[in-house]
mmCIF file of C-alpha atoms and ligand atoms in Angstrom:
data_model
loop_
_atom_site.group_PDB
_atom_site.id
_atom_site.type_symbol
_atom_site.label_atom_id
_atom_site.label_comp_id
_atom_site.label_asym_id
_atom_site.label_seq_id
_atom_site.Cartn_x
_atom_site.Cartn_y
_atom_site.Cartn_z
ATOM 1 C CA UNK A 4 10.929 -8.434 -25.196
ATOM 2 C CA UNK A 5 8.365 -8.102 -22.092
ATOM 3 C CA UNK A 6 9.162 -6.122 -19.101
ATOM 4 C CA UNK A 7 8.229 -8.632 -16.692
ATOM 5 C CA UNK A 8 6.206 -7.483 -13.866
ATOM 6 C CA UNK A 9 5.907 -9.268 -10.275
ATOM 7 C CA UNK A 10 2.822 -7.340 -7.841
ATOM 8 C CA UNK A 11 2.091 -8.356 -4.435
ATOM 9 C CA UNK A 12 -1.579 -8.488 -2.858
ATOM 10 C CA UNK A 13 -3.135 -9.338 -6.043
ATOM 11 C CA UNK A 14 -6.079 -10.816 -5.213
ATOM 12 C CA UNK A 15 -8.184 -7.036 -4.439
ATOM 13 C CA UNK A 16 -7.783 -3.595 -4.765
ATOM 14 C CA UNK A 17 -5.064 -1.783 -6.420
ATOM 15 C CA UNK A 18 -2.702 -5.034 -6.978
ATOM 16 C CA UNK A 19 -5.547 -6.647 -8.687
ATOM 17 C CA UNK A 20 -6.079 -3.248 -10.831
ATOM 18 C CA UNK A 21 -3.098 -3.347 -11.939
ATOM 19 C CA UNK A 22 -2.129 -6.951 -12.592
ATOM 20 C CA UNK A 23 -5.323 -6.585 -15.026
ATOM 21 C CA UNK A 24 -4.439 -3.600 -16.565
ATOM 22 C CA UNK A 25 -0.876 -4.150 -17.590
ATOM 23 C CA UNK A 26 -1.799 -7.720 -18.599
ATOM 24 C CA UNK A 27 -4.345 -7.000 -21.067
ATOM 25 C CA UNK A 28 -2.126 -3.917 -21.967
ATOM 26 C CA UNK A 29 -3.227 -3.725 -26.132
ATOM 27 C CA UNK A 30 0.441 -3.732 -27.110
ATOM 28 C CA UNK A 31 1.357 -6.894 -24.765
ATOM 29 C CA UNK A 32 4.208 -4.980 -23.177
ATOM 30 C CA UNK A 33 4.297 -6.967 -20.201
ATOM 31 C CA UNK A 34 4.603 -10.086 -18.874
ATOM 32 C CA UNK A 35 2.560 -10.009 -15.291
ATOM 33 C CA UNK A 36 3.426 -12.296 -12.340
ATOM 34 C CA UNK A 37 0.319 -11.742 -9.936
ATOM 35 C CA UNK A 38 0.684 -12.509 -6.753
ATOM 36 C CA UNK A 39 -1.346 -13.374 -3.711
ATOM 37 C CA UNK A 40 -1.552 -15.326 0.268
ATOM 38 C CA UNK A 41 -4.302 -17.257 -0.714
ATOM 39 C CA UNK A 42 -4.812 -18.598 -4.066
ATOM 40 C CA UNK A 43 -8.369 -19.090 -3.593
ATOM 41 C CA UNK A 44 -8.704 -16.101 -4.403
ATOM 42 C CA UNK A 45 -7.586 -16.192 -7.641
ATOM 43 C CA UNK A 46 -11.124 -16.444 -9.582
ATOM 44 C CA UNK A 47 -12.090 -12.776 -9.105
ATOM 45 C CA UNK A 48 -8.834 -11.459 -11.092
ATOM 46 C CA UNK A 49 -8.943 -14.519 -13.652
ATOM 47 C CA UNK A 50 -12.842 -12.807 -14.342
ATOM 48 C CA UNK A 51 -11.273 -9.744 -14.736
ATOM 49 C CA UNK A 52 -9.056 -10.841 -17.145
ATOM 50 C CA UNK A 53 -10.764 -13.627 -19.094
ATOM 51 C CA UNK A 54 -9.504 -16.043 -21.646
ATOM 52 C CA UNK A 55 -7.676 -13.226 -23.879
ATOM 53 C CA UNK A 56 -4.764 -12.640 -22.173
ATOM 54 C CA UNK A 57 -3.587 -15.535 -20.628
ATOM 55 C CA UNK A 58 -0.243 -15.495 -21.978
ATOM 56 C CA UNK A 59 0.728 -11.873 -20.205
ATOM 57 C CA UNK A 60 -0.296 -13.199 -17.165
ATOM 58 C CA UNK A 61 0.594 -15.889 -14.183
ATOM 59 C CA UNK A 62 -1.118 -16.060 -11.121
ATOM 60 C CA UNK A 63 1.403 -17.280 -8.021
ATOM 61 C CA UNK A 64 0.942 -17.921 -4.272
ATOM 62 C CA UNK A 65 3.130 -15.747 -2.298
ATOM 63 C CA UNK A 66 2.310 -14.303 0.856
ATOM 64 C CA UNK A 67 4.752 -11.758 2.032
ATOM 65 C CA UNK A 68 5.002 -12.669 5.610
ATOM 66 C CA UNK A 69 6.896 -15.790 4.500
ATOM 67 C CA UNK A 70 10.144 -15.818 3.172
ATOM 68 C CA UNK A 71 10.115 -19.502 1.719
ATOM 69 C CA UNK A 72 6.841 -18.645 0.199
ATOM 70 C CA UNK A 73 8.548 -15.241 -1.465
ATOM 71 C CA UNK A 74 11.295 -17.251 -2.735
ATOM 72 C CA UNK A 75 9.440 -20.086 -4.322
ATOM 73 C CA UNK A 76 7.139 -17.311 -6.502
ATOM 74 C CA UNK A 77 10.751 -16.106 -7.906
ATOM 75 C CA UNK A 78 11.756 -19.506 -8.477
ATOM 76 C CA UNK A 79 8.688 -19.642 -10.706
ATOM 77 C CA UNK A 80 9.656 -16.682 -12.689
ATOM 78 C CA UNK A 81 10.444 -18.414 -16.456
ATOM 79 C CA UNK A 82 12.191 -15.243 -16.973
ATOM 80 C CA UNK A 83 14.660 -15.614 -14.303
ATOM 81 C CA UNK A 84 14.446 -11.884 -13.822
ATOM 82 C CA UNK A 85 11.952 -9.149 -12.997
ATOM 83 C CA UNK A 86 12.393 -5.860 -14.516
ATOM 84 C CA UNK A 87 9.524 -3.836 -11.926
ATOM 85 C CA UNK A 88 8.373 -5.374 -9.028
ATOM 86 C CA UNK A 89 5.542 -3.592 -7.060
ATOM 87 C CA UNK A 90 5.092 -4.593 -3.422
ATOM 88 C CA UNK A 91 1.308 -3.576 -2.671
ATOM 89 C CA UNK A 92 0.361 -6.122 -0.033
ATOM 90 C CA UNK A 93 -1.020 -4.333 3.189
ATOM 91 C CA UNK A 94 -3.375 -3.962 5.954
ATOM 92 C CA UNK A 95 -4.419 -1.438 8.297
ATOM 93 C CA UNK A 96 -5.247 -1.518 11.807
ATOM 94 C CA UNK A 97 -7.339 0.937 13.647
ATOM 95 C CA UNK A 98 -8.339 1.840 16.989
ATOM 96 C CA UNK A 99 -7.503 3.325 20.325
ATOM 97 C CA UNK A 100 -3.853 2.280 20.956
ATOM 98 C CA UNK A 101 -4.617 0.672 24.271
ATOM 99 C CA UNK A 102 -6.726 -1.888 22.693
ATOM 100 C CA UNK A 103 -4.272 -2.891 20.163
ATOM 101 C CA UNK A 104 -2.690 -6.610 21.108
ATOM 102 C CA UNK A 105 0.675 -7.290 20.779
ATOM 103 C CA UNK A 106 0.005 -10.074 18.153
ATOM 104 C CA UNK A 107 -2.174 -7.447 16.190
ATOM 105 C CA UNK A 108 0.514 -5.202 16.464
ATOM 106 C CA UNK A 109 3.022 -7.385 15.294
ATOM 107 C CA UNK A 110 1.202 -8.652 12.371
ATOM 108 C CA UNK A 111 0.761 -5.196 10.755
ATOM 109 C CA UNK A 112 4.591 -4.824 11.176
ATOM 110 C CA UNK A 113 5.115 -7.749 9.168
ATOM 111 C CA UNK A 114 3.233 -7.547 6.698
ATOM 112 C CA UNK A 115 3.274 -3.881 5.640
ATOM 113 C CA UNK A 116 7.007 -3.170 6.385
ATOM 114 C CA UNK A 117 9.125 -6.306 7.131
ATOM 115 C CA UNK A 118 6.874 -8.057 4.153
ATOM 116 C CA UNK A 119 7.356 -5.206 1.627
ATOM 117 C CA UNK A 120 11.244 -4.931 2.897
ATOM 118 C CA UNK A 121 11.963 -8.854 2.607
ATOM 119 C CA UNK A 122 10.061 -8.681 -1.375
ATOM 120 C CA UNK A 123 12.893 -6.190 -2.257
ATOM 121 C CA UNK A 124 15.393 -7.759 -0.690
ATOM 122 C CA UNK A 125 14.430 -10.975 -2.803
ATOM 123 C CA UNK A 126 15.096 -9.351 -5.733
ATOM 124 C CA UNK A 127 17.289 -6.839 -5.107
ATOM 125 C CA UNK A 128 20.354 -8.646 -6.358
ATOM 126 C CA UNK A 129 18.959 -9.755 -9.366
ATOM 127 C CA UNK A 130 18.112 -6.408 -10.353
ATOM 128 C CA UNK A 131 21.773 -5.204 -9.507
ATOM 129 C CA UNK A 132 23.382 -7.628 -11.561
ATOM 130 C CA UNK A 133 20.631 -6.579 -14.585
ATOM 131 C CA UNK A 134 21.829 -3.169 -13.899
ATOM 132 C CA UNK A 135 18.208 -1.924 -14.199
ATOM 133 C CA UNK A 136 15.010 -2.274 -12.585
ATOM 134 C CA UNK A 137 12.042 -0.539 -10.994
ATOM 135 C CA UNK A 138 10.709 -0.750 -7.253
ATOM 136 C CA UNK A 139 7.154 0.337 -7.052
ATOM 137 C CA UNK A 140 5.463 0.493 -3.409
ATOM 138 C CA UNK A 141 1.929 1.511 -2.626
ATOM 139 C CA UNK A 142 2.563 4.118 0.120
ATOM 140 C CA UNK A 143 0.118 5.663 1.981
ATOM 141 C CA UNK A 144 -0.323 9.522 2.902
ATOM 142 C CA UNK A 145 -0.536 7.951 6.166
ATOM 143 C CA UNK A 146 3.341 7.522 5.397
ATOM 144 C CA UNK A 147 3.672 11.077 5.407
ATOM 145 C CA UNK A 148 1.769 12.657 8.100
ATOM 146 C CA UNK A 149 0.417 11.023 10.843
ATOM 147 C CA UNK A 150 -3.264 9.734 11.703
ATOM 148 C CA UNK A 151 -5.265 9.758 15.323
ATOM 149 C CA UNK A 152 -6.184 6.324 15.631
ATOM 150 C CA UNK A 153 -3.738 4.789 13.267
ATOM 151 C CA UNK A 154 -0.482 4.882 15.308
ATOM 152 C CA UNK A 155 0.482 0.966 14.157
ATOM 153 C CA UNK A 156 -0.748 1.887 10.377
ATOM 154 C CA UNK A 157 1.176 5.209 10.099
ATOM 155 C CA UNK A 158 4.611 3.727 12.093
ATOM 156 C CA UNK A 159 4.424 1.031 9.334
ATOM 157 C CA UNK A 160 4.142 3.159 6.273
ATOM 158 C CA UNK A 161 6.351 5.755 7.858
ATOM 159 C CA UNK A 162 8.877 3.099 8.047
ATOM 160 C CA UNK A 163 7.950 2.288 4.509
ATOM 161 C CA UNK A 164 9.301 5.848 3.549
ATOM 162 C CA UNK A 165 12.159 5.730 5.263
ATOM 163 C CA UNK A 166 13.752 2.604 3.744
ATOM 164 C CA UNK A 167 12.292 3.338 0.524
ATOM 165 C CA UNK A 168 14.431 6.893 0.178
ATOM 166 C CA UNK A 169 17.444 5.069 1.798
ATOM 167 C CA UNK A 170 17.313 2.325 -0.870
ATOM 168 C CA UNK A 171 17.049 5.126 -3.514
ATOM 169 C CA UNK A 172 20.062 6.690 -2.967
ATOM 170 C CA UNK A 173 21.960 3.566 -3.811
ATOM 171 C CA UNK A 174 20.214 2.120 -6.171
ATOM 172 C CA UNK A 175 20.318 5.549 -8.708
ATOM 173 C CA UNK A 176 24.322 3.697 -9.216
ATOM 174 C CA UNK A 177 22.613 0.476 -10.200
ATOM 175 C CA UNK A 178 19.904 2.221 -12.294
ATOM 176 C CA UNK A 179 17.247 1.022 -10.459
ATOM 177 C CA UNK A 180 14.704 3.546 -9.799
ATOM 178 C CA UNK A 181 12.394 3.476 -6.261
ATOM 179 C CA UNK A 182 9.073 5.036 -6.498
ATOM 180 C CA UNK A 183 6.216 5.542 -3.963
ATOM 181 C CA UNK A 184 3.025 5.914 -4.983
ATOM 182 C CA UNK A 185 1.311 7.743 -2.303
ATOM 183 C CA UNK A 186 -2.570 6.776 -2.095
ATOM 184 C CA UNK A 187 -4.990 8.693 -0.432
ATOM 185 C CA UNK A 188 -8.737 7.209 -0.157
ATOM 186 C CA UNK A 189 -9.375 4.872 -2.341
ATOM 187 C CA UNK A 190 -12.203 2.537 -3.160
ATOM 188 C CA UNK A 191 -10.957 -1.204 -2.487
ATOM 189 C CA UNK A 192 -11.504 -3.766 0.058
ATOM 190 C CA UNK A 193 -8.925 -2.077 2.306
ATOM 191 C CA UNK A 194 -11.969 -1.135 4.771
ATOM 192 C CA UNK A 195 -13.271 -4.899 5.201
ATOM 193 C CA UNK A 196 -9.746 -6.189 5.529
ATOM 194 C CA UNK A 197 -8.632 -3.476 8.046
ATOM 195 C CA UNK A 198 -8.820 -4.283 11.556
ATOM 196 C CA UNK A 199 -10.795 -2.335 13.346
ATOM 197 C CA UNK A 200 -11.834 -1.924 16.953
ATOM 198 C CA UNK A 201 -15.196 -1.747 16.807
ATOM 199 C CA UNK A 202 -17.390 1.027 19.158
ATOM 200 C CA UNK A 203 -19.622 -1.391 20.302
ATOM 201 C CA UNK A 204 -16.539 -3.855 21.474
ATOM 202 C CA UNK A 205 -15.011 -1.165 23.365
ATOM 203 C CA UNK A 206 -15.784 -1.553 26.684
ATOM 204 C CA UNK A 207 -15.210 1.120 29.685
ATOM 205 C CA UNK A 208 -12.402 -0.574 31.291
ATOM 206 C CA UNK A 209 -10.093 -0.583 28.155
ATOM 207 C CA UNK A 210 -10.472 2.893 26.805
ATOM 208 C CA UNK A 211 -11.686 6.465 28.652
ATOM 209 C CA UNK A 212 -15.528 7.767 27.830
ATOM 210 C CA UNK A 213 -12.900 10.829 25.959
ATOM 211 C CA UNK A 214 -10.961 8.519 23.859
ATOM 212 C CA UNK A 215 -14.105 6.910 23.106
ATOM 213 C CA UNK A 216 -16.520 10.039 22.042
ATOM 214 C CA UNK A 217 -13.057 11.057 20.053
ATOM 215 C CA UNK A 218 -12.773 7.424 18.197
ATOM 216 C CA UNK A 219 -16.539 7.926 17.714
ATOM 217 C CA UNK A 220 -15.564 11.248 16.029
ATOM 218 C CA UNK A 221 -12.928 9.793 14.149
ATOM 219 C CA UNK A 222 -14.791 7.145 12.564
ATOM 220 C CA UNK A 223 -17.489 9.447 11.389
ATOM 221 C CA UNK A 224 -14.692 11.293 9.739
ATOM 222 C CA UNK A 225 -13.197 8.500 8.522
ATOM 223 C CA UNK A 226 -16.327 7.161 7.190
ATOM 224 C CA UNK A 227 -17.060 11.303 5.130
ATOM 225 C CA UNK A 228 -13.556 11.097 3.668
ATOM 226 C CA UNK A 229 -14.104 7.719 2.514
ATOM 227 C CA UNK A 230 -17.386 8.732 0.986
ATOM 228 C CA UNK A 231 -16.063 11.877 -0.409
ATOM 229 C CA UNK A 232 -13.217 12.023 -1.392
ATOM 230 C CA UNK A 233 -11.901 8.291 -2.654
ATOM 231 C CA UNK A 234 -10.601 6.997 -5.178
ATOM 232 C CA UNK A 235 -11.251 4.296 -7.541
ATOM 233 C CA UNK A 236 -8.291 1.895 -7.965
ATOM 234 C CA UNK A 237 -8.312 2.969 -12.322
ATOM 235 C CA UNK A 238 -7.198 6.379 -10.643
ATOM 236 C CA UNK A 239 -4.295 4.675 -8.982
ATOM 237 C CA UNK A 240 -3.369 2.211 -11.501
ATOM 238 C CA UNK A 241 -2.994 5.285 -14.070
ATOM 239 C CA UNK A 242 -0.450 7.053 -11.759
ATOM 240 C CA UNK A 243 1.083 3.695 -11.736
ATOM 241 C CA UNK A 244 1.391 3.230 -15.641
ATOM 242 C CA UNK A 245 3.063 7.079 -15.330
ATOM 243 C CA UNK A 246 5.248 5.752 -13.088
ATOM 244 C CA UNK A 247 6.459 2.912 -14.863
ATOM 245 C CA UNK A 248 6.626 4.159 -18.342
ATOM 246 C CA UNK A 249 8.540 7.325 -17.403
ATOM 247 C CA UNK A 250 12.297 6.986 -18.528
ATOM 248 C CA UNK A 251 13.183 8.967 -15.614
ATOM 249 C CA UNK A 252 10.700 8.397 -13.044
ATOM 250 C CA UNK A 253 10.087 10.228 -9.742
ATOM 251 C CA UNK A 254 10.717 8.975 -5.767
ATOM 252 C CA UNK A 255 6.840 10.164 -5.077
ATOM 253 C CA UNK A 256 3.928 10.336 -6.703
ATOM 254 C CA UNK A 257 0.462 11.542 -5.201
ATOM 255 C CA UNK A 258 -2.363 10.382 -6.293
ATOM 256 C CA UNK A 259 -4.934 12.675 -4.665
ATOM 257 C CA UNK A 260 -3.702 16.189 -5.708
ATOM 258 C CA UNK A 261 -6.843 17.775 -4.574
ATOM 259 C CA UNK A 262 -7.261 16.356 -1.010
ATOM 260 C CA UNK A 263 -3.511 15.745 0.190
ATOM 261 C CA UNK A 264 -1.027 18.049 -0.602
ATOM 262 C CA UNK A 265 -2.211 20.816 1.366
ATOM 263 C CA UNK A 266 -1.701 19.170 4.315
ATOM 264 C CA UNK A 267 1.347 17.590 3.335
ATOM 265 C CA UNK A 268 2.953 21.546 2.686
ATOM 266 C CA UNK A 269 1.579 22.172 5.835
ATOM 267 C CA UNK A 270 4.102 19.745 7.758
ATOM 268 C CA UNK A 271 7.068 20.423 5.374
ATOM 269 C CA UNK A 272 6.379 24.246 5.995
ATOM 270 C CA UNK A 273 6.142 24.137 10.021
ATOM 271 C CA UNK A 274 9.139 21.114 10.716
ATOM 272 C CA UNK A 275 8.387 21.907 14.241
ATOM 273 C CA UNK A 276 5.403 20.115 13.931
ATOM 274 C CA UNK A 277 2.835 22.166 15.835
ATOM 275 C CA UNK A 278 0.541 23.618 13.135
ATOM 276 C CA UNK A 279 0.028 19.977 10.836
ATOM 277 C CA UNK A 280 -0.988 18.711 14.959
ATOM 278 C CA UNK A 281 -3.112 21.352 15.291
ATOM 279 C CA UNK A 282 -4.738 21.931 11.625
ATOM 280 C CA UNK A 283 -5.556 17.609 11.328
ATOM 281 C CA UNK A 284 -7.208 17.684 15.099
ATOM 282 C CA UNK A 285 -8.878 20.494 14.368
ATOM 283 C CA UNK A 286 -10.348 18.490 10.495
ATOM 284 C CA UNK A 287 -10.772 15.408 12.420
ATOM 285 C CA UNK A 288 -12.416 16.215 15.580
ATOM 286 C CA UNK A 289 -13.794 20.188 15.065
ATOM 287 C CA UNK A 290 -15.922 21.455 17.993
ATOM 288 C CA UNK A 291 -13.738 19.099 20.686
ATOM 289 C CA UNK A 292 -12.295 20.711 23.479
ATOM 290 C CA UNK A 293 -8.549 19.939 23.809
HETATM 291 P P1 NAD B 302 -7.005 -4.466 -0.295
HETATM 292 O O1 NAD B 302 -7.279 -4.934 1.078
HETATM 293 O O2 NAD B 302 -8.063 -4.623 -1.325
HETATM 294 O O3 NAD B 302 -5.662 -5.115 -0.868
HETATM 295 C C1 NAD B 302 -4.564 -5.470 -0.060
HETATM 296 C C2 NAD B 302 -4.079 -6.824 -0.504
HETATM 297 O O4 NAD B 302 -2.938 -7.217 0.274
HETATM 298 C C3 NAD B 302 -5.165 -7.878 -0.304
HETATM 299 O O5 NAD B 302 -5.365 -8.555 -1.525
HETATM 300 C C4 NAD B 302 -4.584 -8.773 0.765
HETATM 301 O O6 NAD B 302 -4.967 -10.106 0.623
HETATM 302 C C5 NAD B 302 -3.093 -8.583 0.531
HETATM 303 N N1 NAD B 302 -2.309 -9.058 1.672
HETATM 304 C C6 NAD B 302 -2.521 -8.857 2.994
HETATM 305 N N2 NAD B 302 -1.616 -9.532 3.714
HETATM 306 C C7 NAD B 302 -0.813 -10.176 2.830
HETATM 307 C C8 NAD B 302 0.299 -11.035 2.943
HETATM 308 N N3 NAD B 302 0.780 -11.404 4.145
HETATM 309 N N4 NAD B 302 0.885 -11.500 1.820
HETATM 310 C C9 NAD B 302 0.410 -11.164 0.610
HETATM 311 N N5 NAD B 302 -0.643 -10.361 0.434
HETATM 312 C C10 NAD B 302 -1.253 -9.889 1.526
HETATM 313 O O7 NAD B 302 -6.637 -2.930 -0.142
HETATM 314 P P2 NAD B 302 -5.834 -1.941 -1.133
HETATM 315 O O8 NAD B 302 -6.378 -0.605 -0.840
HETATM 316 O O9 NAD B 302 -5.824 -2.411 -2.521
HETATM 317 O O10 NAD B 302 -4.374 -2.017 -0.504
HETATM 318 C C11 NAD B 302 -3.202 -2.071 -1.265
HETATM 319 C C12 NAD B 302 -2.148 -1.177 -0.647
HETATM 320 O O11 NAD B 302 -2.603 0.162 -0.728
HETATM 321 C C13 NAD B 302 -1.852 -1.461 0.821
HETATM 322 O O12 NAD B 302 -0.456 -1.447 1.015
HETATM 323 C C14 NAD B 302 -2.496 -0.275 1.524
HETATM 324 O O13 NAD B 302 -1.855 0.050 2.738
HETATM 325 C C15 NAD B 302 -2.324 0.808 0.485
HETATM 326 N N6 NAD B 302 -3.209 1.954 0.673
HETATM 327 C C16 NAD B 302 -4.573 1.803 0.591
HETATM 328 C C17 NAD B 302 -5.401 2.899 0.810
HETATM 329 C C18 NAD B 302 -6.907 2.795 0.733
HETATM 330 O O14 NAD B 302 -7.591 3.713 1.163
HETATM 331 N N7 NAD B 302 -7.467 1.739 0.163
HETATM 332 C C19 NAD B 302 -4.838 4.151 1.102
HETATM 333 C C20 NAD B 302 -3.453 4.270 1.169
HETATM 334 C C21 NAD B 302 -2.656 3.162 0.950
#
């Protein structure tokens, strides 16, 4: 029998990595249920995948903003259950808080915690009454340690973590396992479909000329790490495939040993805060005066 597999945000990046690599998985373990907002989208995964493997995968609309929308892609499910759901759809949103709009504000909310929070909830009791499951979630180091210029993105994958490691400790009696799969960097479309204040847009009576020389700062840091030190979404989906196919899988994974962890120590090892403040100012905007 399949393990049948719903993902969210298929239609780029890491949702569409993966929804082709467990489909045209050699041994057909899985049955994939690809999901995305806009099904016009759909032609750059069905290239991806290609005649061959048809019958592992279905592509569905679901865009996870919309709870009628959410509930008509499970109604769609010939299975009638899903064995590991992955909730992947996000955005970020970047910029100098005091240009942020409500609306934009808002929308981030919704989609990268209220959307991820009302997937689970979708199929939460299905998965209870199968007595096993597995909840995958595309976190986001900026989940564990907070980023200048990313307030909105960081207090929605923040709150990612925190329901995430409540649901956890219930769902061990249901064996269902929760796992995060904390991204660093990586190589999707995640930088065209961010929002992003743009310098040029910023004009002197929104933001100081010091927030604006330290946004300028940030996004030439921004810009290195990106160049440096991401990811390609094969790097992801890999942790991924560890994830699911371990019988006893872990609450967090990290994908980017090399660039995160140190930082991440950093915080766990000073709770008081002041030294991970200190240490990512000092990486993100070295030679600024305080
Ligand atoms: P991406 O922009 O290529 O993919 C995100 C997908 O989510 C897109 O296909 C988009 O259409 C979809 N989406 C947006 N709003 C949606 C909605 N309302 N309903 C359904 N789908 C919606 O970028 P990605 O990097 O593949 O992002 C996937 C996840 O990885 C996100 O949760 C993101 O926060 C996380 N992440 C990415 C990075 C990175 O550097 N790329 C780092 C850490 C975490």
């Amino acid at each position: 029998e399949k393990k049948v597999v719903l993902i969210t945000g298929c239609s780029s990046g890491i949702g569409l990595g993966l929804a082709v690599r467990l489909a045209s998985d050699p041994a057909k373990t899985f049955k994939v249920y690809a999901t995305m907002r806009n099904l016009a989208k759909k032609k750059r995964l069905l290239e991806f995948v290609k005649e061959l493997h048809r019958d592992t995968l279905e592509i569905l609309q679901m865009d996870v903003t919309d709870q009628q929308s959410i509930l008509d892609a499970k109604e769609k499910v010939v299975e009638k259950r899903v064995d590991i759901l992955v909730c992947n759809a996000g955005l970020g949103l970047m910029g100098p808080l005091e240009v942020q709009s409500l609306d934009s504000m808002r929308h981030i909310l919704e989609v990268n915690l209220l959307g991820t929070i009302q997937t689970i909830q979708a199929f939460l009791a299905g998965m209870k009454a199968q007595g096993r499951g597995h909840i995958l979630v595309t976190g986001s180091t900026g989940g564990l340690h907070g980023l200048p210029f990313n307030e909105l993105y960081c207090a929605s994958k923040f709150a990612i973590e925190g329901a995430c490691e409540s649901l956890a400790i219930l769902l061990q009696h249901f064996n269902i396992n929760v796992s995060l799969i904390e991204c660093g960097p990586v190589n999707t479309d995640f930088l065209v479909n961010l929002q992003k204040a743009e310098l040029e847009d910023l004009c002197v009576e929104q933001v100081d000329a010091k927030t604006f020389s330290l946004y300028e700062k940030y996004l030439q840091h921004c810009n290195s790490v990106f160049q440096n030190a991401a990811q390609d979404t094969e790097d992801i989906v890999k942790i991924f495939l560890t994830a699911i196919q371990s019988p006893s899988p872990a609450f967090r994974y990290f994908t980017n040993s090399v660039v995160e962890p140190p930082l991440t120590k950093l915080k766990a090892a000073h709770p008081d805060g002041i030294q991970y403040i200190k240490a990512m100012s000092e990486m993100v905007f070295s030679g600024e005066e305080k």
